[in-house]
Coordinates of C-alpha atoms in Angstrom, one line a residue:
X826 CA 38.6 70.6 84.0
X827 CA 38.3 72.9 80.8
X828 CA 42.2 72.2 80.8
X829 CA 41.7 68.6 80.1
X830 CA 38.6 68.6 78.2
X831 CA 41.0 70.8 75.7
X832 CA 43.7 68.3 75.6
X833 CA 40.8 65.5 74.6
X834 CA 40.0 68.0 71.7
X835 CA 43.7 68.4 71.1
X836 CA 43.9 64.5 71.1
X837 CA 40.8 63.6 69.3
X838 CA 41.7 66.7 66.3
X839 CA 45.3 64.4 65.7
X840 CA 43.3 60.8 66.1
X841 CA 41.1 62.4 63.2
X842 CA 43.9 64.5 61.0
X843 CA 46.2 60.9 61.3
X844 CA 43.5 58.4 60.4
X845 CA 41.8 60.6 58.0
X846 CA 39.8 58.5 55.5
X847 CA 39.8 55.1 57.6
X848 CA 38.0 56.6 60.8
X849 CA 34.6 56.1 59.7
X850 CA 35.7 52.7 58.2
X851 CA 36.8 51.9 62.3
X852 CA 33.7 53.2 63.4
X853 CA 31.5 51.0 61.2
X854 CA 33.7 48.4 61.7
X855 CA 33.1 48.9 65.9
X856 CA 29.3 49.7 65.6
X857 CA 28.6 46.6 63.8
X858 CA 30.4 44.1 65.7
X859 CA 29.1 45.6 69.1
X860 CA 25.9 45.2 67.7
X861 CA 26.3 42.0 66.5
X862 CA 27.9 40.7 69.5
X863 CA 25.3 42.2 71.8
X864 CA 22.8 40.6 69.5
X865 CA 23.8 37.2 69.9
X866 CA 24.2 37.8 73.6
X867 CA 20.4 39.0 73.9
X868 CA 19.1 36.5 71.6
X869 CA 21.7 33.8 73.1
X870 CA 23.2 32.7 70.0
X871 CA 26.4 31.8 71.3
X872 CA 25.9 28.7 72.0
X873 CA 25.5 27.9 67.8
X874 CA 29.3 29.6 67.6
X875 CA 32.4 27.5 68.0
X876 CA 35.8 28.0 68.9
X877 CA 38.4 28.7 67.2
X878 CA 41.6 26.9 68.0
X879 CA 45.1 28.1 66.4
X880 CA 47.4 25.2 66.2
X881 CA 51.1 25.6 67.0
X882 CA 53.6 25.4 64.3
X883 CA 55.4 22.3 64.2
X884 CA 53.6 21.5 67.8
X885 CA 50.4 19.5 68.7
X886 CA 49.8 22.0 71.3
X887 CA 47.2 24.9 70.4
X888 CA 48.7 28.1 69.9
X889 CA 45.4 30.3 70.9
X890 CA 42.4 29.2 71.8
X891 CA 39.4 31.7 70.4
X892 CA 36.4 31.8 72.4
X893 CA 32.8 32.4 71.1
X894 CA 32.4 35.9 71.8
X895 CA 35.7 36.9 70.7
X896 CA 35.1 34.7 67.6
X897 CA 31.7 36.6 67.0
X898 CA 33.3 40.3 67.6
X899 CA 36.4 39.6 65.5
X900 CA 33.9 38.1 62.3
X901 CA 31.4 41.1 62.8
X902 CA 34.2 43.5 63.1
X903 CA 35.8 42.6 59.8
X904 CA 32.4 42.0 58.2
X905 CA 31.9 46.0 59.2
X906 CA 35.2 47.2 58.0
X907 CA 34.1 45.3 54.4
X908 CA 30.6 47.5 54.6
X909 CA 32.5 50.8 55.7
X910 CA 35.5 50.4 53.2
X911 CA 33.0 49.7 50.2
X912 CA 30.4 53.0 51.1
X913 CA 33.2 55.2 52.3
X914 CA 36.1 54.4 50.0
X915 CA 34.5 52.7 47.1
X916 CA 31.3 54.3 46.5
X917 CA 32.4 57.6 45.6
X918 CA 35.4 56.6 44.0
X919 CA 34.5 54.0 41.7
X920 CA 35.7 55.2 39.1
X921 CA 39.0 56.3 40.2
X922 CA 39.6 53.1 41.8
X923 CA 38.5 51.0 38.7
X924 CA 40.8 53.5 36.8
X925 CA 43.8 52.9 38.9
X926 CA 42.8 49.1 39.0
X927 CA 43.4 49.1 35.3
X928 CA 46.8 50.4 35.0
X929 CA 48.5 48.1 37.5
X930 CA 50.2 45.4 35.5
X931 CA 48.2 42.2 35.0
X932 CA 50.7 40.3 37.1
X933 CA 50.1 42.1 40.2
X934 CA 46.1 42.0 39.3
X935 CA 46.5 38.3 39.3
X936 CA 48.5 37.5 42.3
X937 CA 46.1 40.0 44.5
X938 CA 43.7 37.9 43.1
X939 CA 44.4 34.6 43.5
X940 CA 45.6 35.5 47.4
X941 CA 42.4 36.7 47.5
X942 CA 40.7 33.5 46.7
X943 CA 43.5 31.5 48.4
X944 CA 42.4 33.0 51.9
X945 CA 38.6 32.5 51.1
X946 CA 39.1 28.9 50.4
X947 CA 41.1 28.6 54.0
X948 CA 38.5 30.8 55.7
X949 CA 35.7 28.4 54.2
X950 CA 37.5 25.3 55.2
X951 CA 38.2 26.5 58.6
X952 CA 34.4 27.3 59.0
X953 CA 33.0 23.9 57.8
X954 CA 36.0 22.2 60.0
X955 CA 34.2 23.6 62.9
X956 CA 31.3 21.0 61.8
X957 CA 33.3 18.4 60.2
X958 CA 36.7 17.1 61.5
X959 CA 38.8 18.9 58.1
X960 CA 42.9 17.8 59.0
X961 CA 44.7 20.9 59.1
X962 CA 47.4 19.5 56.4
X963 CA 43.9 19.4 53.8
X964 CA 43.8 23.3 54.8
X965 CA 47.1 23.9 53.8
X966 CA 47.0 21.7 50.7
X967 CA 44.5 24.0 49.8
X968 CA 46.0 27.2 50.5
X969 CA 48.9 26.5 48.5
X970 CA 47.2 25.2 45.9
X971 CA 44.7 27.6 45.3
X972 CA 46.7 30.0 44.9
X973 CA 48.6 29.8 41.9
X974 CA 45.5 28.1 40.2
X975 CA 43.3 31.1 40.6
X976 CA 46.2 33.5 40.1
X977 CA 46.3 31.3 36.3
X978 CA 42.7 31.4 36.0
X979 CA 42.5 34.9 36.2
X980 CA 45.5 34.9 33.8
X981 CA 44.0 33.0 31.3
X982 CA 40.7 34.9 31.6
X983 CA 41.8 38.1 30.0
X984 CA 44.2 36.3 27.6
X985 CA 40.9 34.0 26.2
X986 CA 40.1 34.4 22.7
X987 CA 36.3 34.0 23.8
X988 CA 33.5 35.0 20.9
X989 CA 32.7 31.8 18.8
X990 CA 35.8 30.0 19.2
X991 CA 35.5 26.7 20.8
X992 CA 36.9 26.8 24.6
X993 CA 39.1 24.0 24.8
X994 CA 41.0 26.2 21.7
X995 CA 40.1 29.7 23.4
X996 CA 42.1 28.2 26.9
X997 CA 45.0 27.0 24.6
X998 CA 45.4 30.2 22.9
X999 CA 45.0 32.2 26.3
X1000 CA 48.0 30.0 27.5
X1001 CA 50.1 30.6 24.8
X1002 CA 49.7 34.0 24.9
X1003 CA 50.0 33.9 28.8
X1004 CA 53.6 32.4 28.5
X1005 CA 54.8 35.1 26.3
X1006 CA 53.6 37.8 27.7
X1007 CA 53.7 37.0 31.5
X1008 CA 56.1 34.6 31.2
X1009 CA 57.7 35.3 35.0
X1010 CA 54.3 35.1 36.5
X1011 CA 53.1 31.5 34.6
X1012 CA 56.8 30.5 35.7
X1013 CA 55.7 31.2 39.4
X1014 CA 53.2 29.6 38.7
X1015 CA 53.7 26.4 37.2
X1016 CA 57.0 26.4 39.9
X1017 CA 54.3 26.4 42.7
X1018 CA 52.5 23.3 41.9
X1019 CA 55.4 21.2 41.1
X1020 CA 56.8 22.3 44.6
X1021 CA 53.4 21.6 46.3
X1022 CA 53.5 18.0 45.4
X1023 CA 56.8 17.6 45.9
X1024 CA 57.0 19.0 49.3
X1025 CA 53.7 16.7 50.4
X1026 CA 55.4 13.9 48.5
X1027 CA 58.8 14.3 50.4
X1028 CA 56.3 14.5 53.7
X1029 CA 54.7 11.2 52.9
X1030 CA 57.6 9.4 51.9
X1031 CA 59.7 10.4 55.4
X1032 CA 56.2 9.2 57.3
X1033 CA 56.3 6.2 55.6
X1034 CA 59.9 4.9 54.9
X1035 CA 61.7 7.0 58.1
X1036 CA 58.7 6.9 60.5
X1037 CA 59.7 10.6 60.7
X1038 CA 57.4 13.6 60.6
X1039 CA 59.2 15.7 58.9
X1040 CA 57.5 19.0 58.4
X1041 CA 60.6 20.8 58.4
X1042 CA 62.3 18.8 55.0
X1043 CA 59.3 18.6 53.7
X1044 CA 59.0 22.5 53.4
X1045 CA 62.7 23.4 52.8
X1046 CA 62.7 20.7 49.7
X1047 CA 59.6 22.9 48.7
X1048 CA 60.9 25.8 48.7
X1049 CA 64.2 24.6 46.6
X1050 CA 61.9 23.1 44.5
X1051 CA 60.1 26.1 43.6
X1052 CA 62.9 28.3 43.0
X1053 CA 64.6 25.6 40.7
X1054 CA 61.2 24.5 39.1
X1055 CA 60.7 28.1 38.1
X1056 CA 64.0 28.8 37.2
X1057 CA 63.7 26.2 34.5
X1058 CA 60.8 26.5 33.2
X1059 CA 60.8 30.6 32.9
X1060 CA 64.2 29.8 30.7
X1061 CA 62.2 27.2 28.4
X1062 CA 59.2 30.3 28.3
X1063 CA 61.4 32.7 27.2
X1064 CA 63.6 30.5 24.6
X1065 CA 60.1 29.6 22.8
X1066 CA 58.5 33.2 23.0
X1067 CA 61.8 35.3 21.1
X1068 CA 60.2 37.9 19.4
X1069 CA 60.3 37.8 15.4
X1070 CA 60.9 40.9 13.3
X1071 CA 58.7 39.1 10.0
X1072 CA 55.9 41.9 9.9
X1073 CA 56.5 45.3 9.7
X1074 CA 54.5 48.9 9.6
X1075 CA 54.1 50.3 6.2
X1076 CA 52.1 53.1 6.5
X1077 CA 49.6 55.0 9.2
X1078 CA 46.7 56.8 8.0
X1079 CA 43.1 58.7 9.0
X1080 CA 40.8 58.8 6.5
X1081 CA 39.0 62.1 6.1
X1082 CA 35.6 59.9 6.7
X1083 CA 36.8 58.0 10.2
X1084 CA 38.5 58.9 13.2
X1085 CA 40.3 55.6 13.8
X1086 CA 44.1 54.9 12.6
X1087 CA 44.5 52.7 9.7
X1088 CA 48.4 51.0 10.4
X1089 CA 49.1 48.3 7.1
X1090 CA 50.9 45.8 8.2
X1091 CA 53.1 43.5 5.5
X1092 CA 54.9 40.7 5.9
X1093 CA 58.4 40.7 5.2
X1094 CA 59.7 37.6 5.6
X1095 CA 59.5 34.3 3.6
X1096 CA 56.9 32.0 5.3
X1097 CA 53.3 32.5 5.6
X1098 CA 52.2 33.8 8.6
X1099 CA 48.8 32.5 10.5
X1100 CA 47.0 35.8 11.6
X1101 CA 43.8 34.0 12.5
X1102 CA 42.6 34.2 16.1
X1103 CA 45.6 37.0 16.8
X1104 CA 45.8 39.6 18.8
X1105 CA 48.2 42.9 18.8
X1106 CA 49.6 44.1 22.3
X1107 CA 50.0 48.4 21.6
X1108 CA 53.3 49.9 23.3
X1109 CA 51.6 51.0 26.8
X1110 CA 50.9 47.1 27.5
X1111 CA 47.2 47.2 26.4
X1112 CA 45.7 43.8 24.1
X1113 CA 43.2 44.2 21.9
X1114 CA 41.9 41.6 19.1
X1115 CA 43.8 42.1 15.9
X1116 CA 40.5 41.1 13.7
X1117 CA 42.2 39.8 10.9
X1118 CA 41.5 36.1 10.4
X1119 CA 43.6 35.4 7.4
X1120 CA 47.1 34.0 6.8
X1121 CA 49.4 36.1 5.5
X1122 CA 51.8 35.5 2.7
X1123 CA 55.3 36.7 1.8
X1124 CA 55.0 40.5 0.8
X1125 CA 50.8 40.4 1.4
X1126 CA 49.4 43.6 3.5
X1127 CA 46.8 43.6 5.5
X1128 CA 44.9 46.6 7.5
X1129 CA 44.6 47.2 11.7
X1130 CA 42.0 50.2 12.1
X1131 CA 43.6 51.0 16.0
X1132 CA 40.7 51.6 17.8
X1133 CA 40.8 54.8 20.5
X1134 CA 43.3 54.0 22.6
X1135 CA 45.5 52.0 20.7
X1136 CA 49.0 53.4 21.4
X1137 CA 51.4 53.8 18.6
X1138 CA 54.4 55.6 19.5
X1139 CA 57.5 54.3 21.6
X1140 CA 56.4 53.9 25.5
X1141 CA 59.3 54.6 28.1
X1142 CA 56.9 54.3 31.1
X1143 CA 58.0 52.0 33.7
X1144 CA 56.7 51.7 37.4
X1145 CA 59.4 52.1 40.3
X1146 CA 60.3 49.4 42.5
X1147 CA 62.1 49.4 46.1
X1148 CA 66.0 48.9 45.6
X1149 CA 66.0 50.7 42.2
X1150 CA 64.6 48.2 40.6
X1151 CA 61.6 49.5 37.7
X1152 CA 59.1 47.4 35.9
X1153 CA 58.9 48.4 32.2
X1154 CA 54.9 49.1 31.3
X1155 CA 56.0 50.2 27.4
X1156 CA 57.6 49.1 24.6
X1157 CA 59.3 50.2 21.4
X1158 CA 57.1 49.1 19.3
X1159 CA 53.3 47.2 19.0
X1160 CA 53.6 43.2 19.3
X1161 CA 51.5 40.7 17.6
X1162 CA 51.0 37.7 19.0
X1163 CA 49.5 34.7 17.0
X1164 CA 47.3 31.4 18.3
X1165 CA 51.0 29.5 18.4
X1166 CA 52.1 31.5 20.7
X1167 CA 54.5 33.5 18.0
X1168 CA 55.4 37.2 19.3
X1169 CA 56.2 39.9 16.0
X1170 CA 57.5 42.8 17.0
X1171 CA 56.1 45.1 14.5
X1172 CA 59.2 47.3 12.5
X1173 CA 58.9 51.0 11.4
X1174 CA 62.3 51.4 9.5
X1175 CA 61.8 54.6 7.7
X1176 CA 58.5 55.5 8.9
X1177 CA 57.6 58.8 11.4
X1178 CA 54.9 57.9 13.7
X1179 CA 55.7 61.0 16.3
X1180 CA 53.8 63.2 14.0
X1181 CA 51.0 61.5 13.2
X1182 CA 49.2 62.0 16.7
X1183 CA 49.4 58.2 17.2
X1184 CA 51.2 59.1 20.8
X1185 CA 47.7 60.7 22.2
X1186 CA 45.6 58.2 19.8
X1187 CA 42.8 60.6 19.7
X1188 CA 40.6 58.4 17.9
X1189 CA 37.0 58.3 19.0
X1190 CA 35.6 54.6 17.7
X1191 CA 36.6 51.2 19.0
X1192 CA 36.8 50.2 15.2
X1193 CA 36.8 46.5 14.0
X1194 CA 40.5 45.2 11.7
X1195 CA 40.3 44.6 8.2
X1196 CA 42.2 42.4 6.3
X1197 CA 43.9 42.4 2.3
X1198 CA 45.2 39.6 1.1
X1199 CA 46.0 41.2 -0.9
X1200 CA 43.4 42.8 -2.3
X1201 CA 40.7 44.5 0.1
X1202 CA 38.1 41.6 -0.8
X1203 CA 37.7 39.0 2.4
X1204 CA 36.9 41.4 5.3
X1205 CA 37.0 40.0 8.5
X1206 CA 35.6 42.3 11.2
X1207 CA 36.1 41.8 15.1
X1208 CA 36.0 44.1 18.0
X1209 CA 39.2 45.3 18.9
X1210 CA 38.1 46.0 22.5
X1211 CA 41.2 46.1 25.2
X1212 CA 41.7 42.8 27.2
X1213 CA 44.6 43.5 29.3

């Protein structure tokens, strides 16, 4: 007896030292749903519960038919892992989490995102379709379709100009910038809807003109028409968004008086250049709002006070990816990016920014840009705050 009651031990100490952090996630998870389930047994609420029936694929015939009890264990279950995973995991690591939530790549942020709210709008139609008779081909109209619209909307929320810019021009601007700076993800995107409606449309057209329902064609002409829908239109992104080399770094400075950096920033080239509504991408991937609502002439410099973590110096960091692959999450060199949509990769022929401390940025105050034009008369000030 003391010989197996040791080997429980033994076996309980691994269970433990293997699950680790996600045991007392299980347990609340468990203790909730028994309680919830033997609460709607005592109070007999099952009756209000319906059940849930999994339709084959490709089939009329159900794949698994849920009963109420299950149904009410399974909800309650993952209602309790939710609870334990937010007081056990989140809760003392907020700020960790929020931290490492910040350096993933916006991309990534996105697409969790809008998965995210792709499942809730399925989980919410299956709900209401226990009340109201919701065709399963609505449910997967929506799934498909929600997801690359939230995925943009989150997009387009931290590339918004915001502030008192009207929001019809604040959604334009967040799409321009959008396209040249995640040009492979609004691609995806954009590829995703076209191949939606072209699958349903090549499902409604073989019901109609073949008598023929055709799930099958329907989904592999999606699928083609996805990859070549994104295809083209990530080639047309990246033909419009080639990066210009008009503006250029001409000096970096701390007054004695501020922490922030001062970088000047002339324009080189011929044409006026339309800095209003602009905002200036550092080389670790972060955006921040230029503040510098002016246009800028041929051989006019203007001021950027870089506010604390405004990265300066070249940025080889890159994330690794299965197969070998890496993402790159630096650049050479800062990027502009104006309300067209143009991308100005800022030069610094000639000019040593290793030694200037602008690698650790240790400035202290999320300063607001100035502008000469090209005088220092016409100051424009704006928050520089990171957006990405």
């Amino acid at each position: 007896m003391i010989r197996l009651f040791s080997k429980v031990q033994t076996i309980i100490g691994r269970v433990r030292k293997r699950l680790g952090p996600i045991l007392p996630v299980l347990l609340t998870a468990v203790i909730v749903a028994l309680l919830v389930w033997g609460a709607s047994h005592i109070f007999n609420l099952l009756h209000t519960v319906p059940q849930v029936i999994i339709p084959g694929l490709f089939s009329d015939s159900p794949l698994w038919k849920i009963k109420p009890q299950y149904v009410v264990f399974i909800a309650a279950f993952i209602l309790g892992a939710l609870i334990g995973t937010w007081y056990f995991v989140y809760r003392p690591n907020r700020e960790t989490v929020i931290e490492y939530w910040q350096q993933i790549p916006t991309w990534i942020r996105a697409t969790t995102l809008g998965f995210g709210g792709a499942i809730l709008v399925t989980i919410v139609l299956l709900s209401l379709g226990t009340h109201w008779k919701i065709p399963d081909l609505v449910v997967l109209a929506a799934f498909l379709v929600s997801w690359p619209l939230t995925t943009g909307i989150v997009i387009l929320s931290n590339r918004c100009i915001g502030g008192d810019c009207p929001r019809t021009t604040s959604i334009r601007i967040g799409y321009m910038h959008a396209r040249g700076l995640e040009s492979r993800t609004m691609a995806i995107i954009v590829g995703a809807l076209i191949a939606v409606v072209g699958g349903f449309v090549t499902w409604a057209v073989s019901i109609r003109v073949a008598d023929w329902d055709s799930v099958l064609l329907a989904t592999v002409v999606a699928v083609l028409l996805w990859m070549l829908a994104t295809v083209i239109v990530y080639n047309r992104y990246e033909a419009q968004t080639a990066e210009r080399t008009g503006l250029a770094i001409t000096d970096v400075n701390r007054p004695e008086t501020r922490t922030t950096w001062e970088l000047a920033i002339k324009n080189e080239s011929n044409s006026t250049i339309d800095l209003s509504l602009a905002r200036i991408r550092d080389t670790k991937f972060d955006l921040y709002r230029f503040g510098v609502d002016t246009d800028l002439g041929p051989g006019a410099v203007c001021t950027f006070n870089a506010p604390e973590d405004f990265r300066l110096a070249p940025n080889d960091d890159s994330w690794e990816l299965p197969l070998g692959y890496t993402l790159k999450q630096g650049s050479q060199t800062p990027v502009i990016l104006t309300r067209g949509g143009e991308m100005y990769a800022l030069q610094r022929d000639g000019l040593d920014t290793e030694g200037d401390g602008s690698s650790e940025t240790d400035a202290s105050d999320s300063s607001v840009g100035e502008s000469q034009h090209p005088s220092p008369s016409g100051q424009s000030p704006e928050d520089p705050s990171p957006q990405d």
